[in-house]
PDB file of C-alpha atoms and ligand atoms in Angstrom:
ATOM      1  CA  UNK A 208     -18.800  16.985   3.602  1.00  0.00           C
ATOM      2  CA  UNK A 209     -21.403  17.274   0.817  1.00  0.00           C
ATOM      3  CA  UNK A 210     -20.415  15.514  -2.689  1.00  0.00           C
ATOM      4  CA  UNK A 211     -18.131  17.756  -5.331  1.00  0.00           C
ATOM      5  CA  UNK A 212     -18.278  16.838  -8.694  1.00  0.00           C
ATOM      6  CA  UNK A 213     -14.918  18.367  -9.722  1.00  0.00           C
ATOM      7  CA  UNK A 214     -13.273  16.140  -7.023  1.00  0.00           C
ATOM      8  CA  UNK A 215     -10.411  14.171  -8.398  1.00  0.00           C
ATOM      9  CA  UNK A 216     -11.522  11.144  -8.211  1.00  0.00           C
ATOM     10  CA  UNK A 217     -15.008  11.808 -10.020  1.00  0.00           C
ATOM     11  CA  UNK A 218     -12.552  13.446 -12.684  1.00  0.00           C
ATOM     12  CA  UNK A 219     -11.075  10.198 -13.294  1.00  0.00           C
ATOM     13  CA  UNK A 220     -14.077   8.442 -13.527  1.00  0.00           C
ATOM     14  CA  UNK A 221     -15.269  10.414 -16.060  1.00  0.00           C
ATOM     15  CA  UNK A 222     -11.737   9.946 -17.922  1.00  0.00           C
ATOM     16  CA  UNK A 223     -10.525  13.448 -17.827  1.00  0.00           C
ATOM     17  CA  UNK A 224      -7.119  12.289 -16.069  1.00  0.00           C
ATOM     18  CA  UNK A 225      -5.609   9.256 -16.385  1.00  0.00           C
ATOM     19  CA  UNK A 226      -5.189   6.888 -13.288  1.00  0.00           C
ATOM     20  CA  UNK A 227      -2.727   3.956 -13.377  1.00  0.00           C
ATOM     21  CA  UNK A 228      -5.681   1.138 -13.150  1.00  0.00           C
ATOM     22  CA  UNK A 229      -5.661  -2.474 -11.190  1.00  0.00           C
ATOM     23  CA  UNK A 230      -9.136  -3.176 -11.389  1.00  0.00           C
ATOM     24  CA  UNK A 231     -12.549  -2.075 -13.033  1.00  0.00           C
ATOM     25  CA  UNK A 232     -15.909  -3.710 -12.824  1.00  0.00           C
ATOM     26  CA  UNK A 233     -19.488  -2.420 -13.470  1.00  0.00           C
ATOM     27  CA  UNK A 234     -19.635  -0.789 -10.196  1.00  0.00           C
ATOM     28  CA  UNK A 235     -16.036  -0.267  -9.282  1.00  0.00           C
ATOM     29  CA  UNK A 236     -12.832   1.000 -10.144  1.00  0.00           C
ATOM     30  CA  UNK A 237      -9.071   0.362  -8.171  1.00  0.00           C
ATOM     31  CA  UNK A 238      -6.255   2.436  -9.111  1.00  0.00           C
ATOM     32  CA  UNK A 239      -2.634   2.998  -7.384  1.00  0.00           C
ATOM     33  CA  UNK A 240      -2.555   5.710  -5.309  1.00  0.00           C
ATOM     34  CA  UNK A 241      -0.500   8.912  -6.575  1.00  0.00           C
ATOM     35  CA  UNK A 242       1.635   9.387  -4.116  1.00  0.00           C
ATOM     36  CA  UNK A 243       2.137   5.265  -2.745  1.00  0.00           C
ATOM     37  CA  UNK A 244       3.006   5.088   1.165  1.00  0.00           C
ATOM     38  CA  UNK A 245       4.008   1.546   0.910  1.00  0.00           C
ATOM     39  CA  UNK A 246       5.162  -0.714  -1.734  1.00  0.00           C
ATOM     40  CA  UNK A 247       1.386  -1.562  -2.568  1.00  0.00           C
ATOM     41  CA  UNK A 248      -0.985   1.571  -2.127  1.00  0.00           C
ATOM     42  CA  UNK A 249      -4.357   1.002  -4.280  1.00  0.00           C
ATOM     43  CA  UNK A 250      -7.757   2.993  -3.888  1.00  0.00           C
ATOM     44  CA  UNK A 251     -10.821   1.162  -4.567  1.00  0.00           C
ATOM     45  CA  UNK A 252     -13.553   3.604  -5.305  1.00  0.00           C
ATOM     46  CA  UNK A 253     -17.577   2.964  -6.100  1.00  0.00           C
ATOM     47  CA  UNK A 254     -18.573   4.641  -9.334  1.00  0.00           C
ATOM     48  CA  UNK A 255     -21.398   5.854  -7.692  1.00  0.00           C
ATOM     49  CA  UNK A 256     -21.031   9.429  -6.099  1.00  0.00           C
ATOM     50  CA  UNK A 257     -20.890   8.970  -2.531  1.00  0.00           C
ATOM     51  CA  UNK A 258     -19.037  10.915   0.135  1.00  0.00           C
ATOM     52  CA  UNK A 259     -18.346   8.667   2.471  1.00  0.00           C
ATOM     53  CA  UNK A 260     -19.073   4.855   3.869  1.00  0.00           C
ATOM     54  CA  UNK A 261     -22.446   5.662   5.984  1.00  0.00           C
ATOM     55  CA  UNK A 262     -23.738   8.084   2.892  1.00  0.00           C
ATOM     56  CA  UNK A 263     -22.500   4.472   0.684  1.00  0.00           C
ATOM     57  CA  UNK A 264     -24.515   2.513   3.075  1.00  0.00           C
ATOM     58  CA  UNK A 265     -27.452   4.355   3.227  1.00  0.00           C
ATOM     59  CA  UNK A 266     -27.566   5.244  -0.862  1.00  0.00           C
ATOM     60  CA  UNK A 267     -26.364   2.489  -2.796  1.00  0.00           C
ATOM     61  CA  UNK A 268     -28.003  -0.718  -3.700  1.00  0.00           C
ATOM     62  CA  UNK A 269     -26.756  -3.838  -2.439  1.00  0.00           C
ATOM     63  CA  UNK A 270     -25.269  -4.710  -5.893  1.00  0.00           C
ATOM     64  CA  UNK A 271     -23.204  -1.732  -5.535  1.00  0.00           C
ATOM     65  CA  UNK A 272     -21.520  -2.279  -1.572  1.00  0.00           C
ATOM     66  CA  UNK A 273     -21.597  -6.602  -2.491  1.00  0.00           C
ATOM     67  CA  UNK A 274     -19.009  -5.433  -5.787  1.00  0.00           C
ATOM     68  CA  UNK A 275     -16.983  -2.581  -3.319  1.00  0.00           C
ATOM     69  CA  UNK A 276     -16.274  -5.178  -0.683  1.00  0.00           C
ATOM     70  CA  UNK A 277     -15.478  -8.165  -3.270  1.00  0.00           C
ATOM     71  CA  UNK A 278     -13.245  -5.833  -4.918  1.00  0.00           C
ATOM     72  CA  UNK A 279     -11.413  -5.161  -2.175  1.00  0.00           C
ATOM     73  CA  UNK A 280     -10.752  -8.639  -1.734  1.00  0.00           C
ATOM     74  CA  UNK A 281      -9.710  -9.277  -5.359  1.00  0.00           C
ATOM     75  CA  UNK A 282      -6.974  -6.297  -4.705  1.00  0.00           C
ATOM     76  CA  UNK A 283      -5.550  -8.032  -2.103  1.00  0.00           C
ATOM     77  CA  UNK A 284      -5.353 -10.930  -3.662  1.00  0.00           C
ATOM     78  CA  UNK A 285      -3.862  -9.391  -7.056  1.00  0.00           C
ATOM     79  CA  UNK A 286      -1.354  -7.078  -5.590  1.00  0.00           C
ATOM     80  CA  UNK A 287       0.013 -10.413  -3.732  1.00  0.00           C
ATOM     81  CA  UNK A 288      -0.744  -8.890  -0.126  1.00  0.00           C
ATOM     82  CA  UNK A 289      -3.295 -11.686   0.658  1.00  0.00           C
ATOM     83  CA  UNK A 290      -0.977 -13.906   2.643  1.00  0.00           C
ATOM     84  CA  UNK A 291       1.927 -11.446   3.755  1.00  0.00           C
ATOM     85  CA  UNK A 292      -1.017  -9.299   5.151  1.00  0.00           C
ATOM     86  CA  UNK A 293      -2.457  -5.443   4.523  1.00  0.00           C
ATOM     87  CA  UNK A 294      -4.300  -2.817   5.670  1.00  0.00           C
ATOM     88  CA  UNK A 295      -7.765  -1.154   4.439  1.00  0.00           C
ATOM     89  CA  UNK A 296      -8.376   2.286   5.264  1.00  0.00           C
ATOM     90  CA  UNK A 297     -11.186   4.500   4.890  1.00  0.00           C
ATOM     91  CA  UNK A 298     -10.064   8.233   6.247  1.00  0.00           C
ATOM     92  CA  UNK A 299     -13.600   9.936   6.634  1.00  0.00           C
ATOM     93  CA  UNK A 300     -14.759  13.388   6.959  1.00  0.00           C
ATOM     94  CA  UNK A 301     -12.451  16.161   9.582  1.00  0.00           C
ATOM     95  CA  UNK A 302     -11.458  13.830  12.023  1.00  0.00           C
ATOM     96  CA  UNK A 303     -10.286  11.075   9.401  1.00  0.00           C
ATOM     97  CA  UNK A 304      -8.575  13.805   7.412  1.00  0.00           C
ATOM     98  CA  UNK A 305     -10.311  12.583   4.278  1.00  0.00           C
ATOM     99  CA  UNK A 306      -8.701  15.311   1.392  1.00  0.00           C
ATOM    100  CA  UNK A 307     -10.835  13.780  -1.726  1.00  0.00           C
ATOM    101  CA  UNK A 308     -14.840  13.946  -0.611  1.00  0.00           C
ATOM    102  CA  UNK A 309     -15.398  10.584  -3.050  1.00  0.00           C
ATOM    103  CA  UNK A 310     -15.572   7.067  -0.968  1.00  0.00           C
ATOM    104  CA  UNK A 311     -12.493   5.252  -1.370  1.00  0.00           C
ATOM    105  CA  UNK A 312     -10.639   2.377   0.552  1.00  0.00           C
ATOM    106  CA  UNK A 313      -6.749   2.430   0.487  1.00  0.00           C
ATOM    107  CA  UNK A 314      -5.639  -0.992   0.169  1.00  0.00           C
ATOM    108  CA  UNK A 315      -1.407  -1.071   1.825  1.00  0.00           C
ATOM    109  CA  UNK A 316       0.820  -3.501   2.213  1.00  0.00           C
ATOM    110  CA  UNK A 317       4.286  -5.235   1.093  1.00  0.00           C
ATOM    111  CA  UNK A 318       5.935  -4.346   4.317  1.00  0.00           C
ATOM    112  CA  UNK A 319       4.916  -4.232   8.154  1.00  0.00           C
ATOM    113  CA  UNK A 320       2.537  -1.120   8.439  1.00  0.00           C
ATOM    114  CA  UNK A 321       3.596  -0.609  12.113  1.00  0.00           C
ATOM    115  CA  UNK A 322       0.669   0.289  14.467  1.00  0.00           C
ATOM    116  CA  UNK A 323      -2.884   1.550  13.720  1.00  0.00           C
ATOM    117  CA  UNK A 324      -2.794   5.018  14.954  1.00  0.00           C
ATOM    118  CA  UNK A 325       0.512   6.655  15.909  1.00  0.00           C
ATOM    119  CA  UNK A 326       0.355   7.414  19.771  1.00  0.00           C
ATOM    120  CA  UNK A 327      -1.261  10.695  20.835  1.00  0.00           C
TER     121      UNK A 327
HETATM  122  P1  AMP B 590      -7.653  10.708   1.652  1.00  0.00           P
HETATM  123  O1  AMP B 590      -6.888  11.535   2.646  1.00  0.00           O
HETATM  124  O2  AMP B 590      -8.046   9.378   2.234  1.00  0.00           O
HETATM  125  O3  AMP B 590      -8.819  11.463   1.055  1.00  0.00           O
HETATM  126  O4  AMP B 590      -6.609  10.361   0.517  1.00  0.00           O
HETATM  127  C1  AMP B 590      -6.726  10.721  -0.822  1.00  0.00           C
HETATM  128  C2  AMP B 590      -5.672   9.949  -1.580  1.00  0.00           C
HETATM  129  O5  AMP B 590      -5.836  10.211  -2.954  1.00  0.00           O
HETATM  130  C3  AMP B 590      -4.214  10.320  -1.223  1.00  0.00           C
HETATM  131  O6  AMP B 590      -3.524   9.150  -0.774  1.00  0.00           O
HETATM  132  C4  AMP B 590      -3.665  10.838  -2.539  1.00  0.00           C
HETATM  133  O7  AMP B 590      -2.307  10.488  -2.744  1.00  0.00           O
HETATM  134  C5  AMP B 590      -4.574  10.182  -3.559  1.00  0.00           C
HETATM  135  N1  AMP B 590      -4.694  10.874  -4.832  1.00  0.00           N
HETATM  136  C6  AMP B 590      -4.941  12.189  -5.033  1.00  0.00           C
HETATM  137  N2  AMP B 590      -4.994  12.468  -6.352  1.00  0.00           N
HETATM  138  C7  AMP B 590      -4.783  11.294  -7.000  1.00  0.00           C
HETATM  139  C8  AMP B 590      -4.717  10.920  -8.373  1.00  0.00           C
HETATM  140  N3  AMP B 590      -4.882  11.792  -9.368  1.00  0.00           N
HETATM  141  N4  AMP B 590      -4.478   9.613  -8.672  1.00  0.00           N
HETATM  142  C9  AMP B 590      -4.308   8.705  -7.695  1.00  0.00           C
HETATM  143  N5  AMP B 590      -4.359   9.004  -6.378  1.00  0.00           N
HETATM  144  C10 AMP B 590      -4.589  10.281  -6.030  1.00  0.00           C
END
């Protein structure tokens, strides 16, 4: 999956449609998802254009993944998940069934999230 700059999510980083916003720092931006499978359903993006975690990895300085990870943590922690618990989800490439080609982390919680994978 190669980088597309019309993707949605580079669209909203360049403010061309509006995203409901929960966080925003120098290298990161968390908004709730569009269509929220459980009561709290945030997407923490890097700014940077990367694809996917290992092209995020490999590309980005360690500024960049030290702010991604920390902001993951602060989501939790604002969206009151910490203690109750949640889940963090990257879905990457075919076989994750990744629809928007820009690195992102789903952040769920505020109810049980039932098991990991459904069974095959
Ligand atoms: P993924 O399958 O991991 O690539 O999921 C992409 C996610 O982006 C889905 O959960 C969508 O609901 C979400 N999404 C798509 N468009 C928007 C948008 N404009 N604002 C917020 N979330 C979006």
């Amino acid at each position: 999956m190669s980088y597309d700059t019309n993707n949605v999510f580079a669209k909203i980083l360049r403010g061309e449609i509006p995203c409901k916003k929960v966080y925003e720092d120098q290298h990161v931006l968390a908004f709730q998802d569009i269509r929220p499978q459980a009561p709290v359903h945030v997407l923490v993006i890097p700014k940077g254009a990367y694809v996917s975690l290992d092209d995020f990895h490999e590309k980005a300085s360690d500024a960049e993944i030290a702010a991604f990870t920390r902001a993951v943590g602060k989501v939790a922690r604002m969206s009151g998940v910490a203690e109750s618990g949640y889940r963090v989800i990257a879905n990457t490439g075919v076989n994750g069934h990744q629809e928007v080609p820009h690195l992102h982390f789903h952040v769920l919680g505020g109810r049980p999230l039932g098991r990991m994978l459904p069974r095959e």
